[in-house]
CSV table of C-alpha atoms and ligand atoms in Angstrom, one decimal:
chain,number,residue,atom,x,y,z
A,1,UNK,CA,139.9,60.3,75.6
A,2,UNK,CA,141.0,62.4,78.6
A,3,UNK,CA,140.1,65.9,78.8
A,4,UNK,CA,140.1,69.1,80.7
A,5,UNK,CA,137.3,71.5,81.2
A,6,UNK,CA,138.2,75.1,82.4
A,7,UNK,CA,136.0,78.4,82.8
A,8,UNK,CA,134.9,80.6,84.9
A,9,UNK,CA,132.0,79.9,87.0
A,10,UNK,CA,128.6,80.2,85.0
A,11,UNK,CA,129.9,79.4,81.7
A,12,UNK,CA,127.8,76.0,81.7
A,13,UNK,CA,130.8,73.6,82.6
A,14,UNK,CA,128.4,71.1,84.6
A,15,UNK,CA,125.7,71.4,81.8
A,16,UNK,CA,128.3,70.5,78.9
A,17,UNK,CA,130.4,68.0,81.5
A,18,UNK,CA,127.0,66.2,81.4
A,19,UNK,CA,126.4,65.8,77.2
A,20,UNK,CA,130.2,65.1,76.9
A,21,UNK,CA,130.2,61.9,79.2
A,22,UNK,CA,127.1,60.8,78.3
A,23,UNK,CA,128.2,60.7,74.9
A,24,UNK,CA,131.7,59.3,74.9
A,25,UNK,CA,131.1,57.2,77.3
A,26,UNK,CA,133.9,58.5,79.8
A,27,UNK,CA,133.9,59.6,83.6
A,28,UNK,CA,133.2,62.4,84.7
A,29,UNK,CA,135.5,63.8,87.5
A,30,UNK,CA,133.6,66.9,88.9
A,31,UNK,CA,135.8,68.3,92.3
A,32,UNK,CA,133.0,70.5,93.1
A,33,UNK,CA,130.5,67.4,93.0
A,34,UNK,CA,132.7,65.7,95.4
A,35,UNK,CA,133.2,68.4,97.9
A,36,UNK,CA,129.3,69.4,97.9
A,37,UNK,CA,129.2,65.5,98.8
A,38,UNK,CA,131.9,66.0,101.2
A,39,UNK,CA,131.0,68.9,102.9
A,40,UNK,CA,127.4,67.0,104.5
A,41,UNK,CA,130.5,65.4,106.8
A,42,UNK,CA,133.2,68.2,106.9
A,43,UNK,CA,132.3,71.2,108.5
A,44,UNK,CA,135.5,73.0,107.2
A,45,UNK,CA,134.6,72.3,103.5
A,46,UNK,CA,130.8,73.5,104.5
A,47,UNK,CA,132.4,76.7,104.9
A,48,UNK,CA,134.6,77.2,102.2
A,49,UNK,CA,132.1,76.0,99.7
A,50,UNK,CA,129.2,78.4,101.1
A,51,UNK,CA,132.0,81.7,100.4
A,52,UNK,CA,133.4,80.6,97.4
A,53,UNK,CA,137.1,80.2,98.1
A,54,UNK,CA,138.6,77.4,97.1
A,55,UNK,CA,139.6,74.4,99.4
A,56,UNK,CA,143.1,73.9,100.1
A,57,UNK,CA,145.4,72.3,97.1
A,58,UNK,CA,146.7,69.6,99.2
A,59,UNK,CA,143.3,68.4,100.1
A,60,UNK,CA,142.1,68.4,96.1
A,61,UNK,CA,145.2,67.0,95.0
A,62,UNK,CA,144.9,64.1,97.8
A,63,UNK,CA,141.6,63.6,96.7
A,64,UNK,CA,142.5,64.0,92.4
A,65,UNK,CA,144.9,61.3,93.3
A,66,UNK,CA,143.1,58.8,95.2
A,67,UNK,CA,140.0,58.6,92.2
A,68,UNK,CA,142.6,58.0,89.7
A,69,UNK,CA,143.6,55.1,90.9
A,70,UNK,CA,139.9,53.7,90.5
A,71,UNK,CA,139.3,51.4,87.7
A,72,UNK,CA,136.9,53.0,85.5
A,73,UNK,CA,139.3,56.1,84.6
A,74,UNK,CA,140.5,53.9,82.1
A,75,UNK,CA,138.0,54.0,79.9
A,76,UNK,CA,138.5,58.0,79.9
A,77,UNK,CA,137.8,60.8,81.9
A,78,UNK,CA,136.8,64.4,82.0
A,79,UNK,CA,137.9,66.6,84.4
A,80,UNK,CA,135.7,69.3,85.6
A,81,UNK,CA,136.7,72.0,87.9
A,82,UNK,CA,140.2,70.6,88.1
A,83,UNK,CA,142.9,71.8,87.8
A,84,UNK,CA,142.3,75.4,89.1
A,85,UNK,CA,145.3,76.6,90.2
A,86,UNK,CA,149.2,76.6,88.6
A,87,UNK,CA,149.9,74.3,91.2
A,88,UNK,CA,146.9,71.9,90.8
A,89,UNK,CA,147.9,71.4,87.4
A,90,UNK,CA,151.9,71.2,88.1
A,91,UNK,CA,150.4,68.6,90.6
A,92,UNK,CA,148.2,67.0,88.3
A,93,UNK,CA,151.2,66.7,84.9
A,94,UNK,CA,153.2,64.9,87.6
A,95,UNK,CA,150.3,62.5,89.2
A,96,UNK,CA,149.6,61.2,85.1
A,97,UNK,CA,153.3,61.1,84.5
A,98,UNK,CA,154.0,58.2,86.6
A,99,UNK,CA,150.4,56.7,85.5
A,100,UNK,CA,151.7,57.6,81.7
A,101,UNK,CA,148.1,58.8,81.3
A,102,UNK,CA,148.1,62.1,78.6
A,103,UNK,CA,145.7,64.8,78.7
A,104,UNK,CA,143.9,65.0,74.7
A,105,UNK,CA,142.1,68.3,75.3
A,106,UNK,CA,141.6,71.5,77.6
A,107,UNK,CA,138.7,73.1,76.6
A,108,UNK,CA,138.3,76.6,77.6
A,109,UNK,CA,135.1,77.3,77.8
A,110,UNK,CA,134.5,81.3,78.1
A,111,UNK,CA,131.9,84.2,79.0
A,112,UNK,CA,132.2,87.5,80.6
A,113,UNK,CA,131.5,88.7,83.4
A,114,UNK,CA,128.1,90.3,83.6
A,115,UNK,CA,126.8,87.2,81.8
A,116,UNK,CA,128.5,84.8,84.6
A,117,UNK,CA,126.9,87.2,87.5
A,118,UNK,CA,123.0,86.3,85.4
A,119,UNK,CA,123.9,83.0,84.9
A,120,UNK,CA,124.8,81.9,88.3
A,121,UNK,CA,122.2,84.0,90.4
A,122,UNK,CA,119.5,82.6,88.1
A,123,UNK,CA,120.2,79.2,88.7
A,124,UNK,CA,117.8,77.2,91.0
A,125,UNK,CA,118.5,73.4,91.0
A,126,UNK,CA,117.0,70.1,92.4
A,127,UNK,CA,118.4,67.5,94.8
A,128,UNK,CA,118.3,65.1,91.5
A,129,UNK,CA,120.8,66.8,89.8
A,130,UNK,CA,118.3,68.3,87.6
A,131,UNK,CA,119.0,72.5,87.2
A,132,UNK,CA,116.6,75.4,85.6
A,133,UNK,CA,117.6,79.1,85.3
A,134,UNK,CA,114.5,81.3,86.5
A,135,UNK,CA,114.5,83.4,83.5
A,136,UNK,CA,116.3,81.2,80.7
A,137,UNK,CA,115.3,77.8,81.7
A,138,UNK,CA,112.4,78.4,83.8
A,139,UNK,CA,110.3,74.8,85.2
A,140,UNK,CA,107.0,74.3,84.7
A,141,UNK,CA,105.7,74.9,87.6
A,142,UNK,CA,107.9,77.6,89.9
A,143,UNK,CA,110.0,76.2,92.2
A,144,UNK,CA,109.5,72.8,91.2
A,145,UNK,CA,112.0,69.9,89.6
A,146,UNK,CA,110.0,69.2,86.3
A,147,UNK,CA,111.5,65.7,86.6
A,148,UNK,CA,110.6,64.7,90.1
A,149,UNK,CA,108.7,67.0,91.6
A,150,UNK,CA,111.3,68.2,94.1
A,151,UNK,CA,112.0,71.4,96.0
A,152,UNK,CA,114.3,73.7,93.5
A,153,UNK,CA,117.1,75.7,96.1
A,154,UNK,CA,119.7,77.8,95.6
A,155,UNK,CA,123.5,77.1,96.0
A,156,UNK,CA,124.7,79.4,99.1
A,157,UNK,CA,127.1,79.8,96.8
A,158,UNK,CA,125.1,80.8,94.0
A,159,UNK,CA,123.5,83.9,96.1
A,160,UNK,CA,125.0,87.3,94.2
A,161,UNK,CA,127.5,88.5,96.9
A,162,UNK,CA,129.4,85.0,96.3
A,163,UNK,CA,128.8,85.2,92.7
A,164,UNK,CA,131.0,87.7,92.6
A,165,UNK,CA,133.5,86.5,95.2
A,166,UNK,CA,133.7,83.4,93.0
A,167,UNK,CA,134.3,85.6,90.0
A,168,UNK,CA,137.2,87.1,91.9
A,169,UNK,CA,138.7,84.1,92.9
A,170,UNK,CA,137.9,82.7,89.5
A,171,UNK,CA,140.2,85.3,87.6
A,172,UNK,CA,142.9,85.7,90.6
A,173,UNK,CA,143.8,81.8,90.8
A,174,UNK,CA,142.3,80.0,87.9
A,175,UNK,CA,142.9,82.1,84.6
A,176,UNK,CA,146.2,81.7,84.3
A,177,UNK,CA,145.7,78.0,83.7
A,178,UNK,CA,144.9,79.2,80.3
A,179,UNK,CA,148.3,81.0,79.3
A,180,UNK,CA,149.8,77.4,81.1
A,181,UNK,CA,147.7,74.7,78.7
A,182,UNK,CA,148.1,77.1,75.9
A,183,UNK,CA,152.2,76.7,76.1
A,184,UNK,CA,151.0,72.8,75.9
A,185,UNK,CA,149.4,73.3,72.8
A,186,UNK,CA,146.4,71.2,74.1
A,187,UNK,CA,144.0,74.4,74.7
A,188,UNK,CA,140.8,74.3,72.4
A,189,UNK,CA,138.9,78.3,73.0
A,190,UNK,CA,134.9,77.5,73.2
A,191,UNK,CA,132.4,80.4,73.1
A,192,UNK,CA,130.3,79.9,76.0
A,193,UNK,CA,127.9,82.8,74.9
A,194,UNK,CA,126.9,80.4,72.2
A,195,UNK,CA,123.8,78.6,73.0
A,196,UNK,CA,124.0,74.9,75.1
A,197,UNK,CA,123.7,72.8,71.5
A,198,UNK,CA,126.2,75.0,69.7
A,199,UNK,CA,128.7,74.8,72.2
A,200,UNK,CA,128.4,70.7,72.4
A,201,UNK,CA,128.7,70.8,68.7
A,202,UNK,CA,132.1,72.2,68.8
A,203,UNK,CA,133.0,70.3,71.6
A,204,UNK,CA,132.1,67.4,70.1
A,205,UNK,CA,133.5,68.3,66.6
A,206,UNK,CA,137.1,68.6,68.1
A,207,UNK,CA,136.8,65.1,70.0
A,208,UNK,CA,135.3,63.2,66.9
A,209,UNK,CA,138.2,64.5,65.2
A,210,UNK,CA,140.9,63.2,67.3
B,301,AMP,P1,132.3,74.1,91.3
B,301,AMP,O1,131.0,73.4,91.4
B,301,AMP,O2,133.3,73.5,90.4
B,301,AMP,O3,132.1,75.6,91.1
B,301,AMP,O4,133.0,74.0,92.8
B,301,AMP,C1,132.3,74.4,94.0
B,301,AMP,C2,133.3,74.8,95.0
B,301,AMP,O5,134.1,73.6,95.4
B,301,AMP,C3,134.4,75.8,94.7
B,301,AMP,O6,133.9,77.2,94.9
B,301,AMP,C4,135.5,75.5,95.7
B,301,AMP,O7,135.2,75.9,97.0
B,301,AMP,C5,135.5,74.0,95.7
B,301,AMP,N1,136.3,73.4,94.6
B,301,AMP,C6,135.9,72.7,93.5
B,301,AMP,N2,137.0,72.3,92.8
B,301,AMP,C7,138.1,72.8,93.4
B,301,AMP,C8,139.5,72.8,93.1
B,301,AMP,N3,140.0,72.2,92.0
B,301,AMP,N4,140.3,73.5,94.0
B,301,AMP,C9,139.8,74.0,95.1
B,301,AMP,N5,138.5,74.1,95.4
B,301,AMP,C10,137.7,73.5,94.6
C-alpha cells in the first residue's frame, strides 16, 4: 500500500500519518519532518521553515528521490506533506514511473479555515514527538510532555501570523493538487472536522478494502 496524504495545514495530517503507519505497517515519509531535521544544519531551510513558505521544488524533489531508493519503501509508504505543488507531483508520477511503483490512495483530508487558524496556534508539542493542543488536548500538567516530562514549545511556524501565511500558501500552491489526483481517480475526500477516531475509521475503512 502506497498512499498520499494532502490537506491543509491543521487538518491533523501528522496525527493520522501516525495511526496509519503504525497500523499497516508502512513508512512514513513526512518532508516537513525531514526539513525540521535539516534545518538544525541549513540555515536557509531555518528560514523558510520559520515563515511558512515552502522550500524550493528542486531541493524536495532531490530529497523525495534520494529516500526512495532506500530499502524499506518496499514494504509501503505514506507520503505526508508531499507532493505540494503541480510540479512536485508531475515530479513525483515520473520518479515512480521508472521505479513502476503506483500510488493506491490520495486522501484529502479537509477543514476550513477558521478551524485550521485554532488548530495550529493551539498546538504546543514536545521534543519526543509527543503534541497536545492547549484547549482540545491539554497535558496534565501545563507546559509539560505527559510522556516524558519535557518542555512543550511552540513551532515558530505555528505562532498566528504564520498560521495564516501558511494558510495562504497552502491554498495558492497546494490545492490544486486536488482537482490533479481527482482526474486520476485515486482522490478519497475525508472530513477532517470529524473527530481523530472517526477520521482513522474511514481511512482505514478505504485501505482494508483495497
Ligand atoms: P509540514 O510539517 O508538512 O507543515 O512542513 C513544514 C514546512 O516544511 C513547510 O511549511 C515548508 O516550509 C516545508 N515543506 C514541507 N514539505 C514541503 C514540500 N513538499 N515542498 C516544499 N516545502 C515543504
Amino acid at each position: 500500500m502506497n498512499c498520499i496524504l494532502v490537506g491543509p495545514p491543521g487538518a491533523g495530517k501528522g496525527t493520522q500519518a501516525k495511526k496509519i503507519v503504525e497500523k499497516f505497517g508502512i513508512v512514513h515519509l513526512s518532508t516537513g519532518d525531514m526539513f525540521r531535521e535539516a534545518k538544525k544544519s541549513e540555515e536557509g531551510i531555518s528560514k523558510l521553515l520559520a515563515s511558512g513558505q515552502l522550500v524550493p521544488d528542486e531541493t524536495v524533489v532531490n530529497m523525495i528521490k534520494k529516500r526512495l531508493e532506500k530499502d524499506d519503501v518496499k514494504k509501503g509508504f505514506l507520503l505526508d506533506g508531499f507532493p505540494r505543488t503541480l510540479n512536485q507531483a508531475e515530479e513525483l508520477d515520473k520518479m515512480l514511473k521508472t521505479k513502476n511503483i503506483k500510488i493506491d490512495a490520495v486522501f484529502f483530508v479537509d477543514v476550513h479555515f477558521d478551524e485550521a487558524v485554532k488548530r495550529i496556534s493551539g498546538r504546543r508539542v514536545c521534543s519526543c514527538g509527543a503534541s497536545y493542543h492547549v484547549d482540545f488536548i491539554p497535558p496534565k500538567v501545563e507546559g509539560k510532555c505527559d510522556a516524558c516530562n519535557g518542555d512543550l514549545i511552540q513551532r515558530n511556524d505555528d505562532k498566528e501570523n504564520v498560521v495564516k501565511d501558511r494558510l495562504d500558501v497552502y491554498e495558492k500552491q497546494t490545492r490544486p493538487l486536488i482537482e490533479y489526483y481527482k482526474k486520476t481517480g485515486l482522490l478519497v475526500n475525508i472530513d477532517g472536522l470529524k473527530n481523530e477516531s472517526e477520521v482513522f475509521e474511514e481511512i482505514k475503512k478505504y485501505i482494508k478494502a483495497k
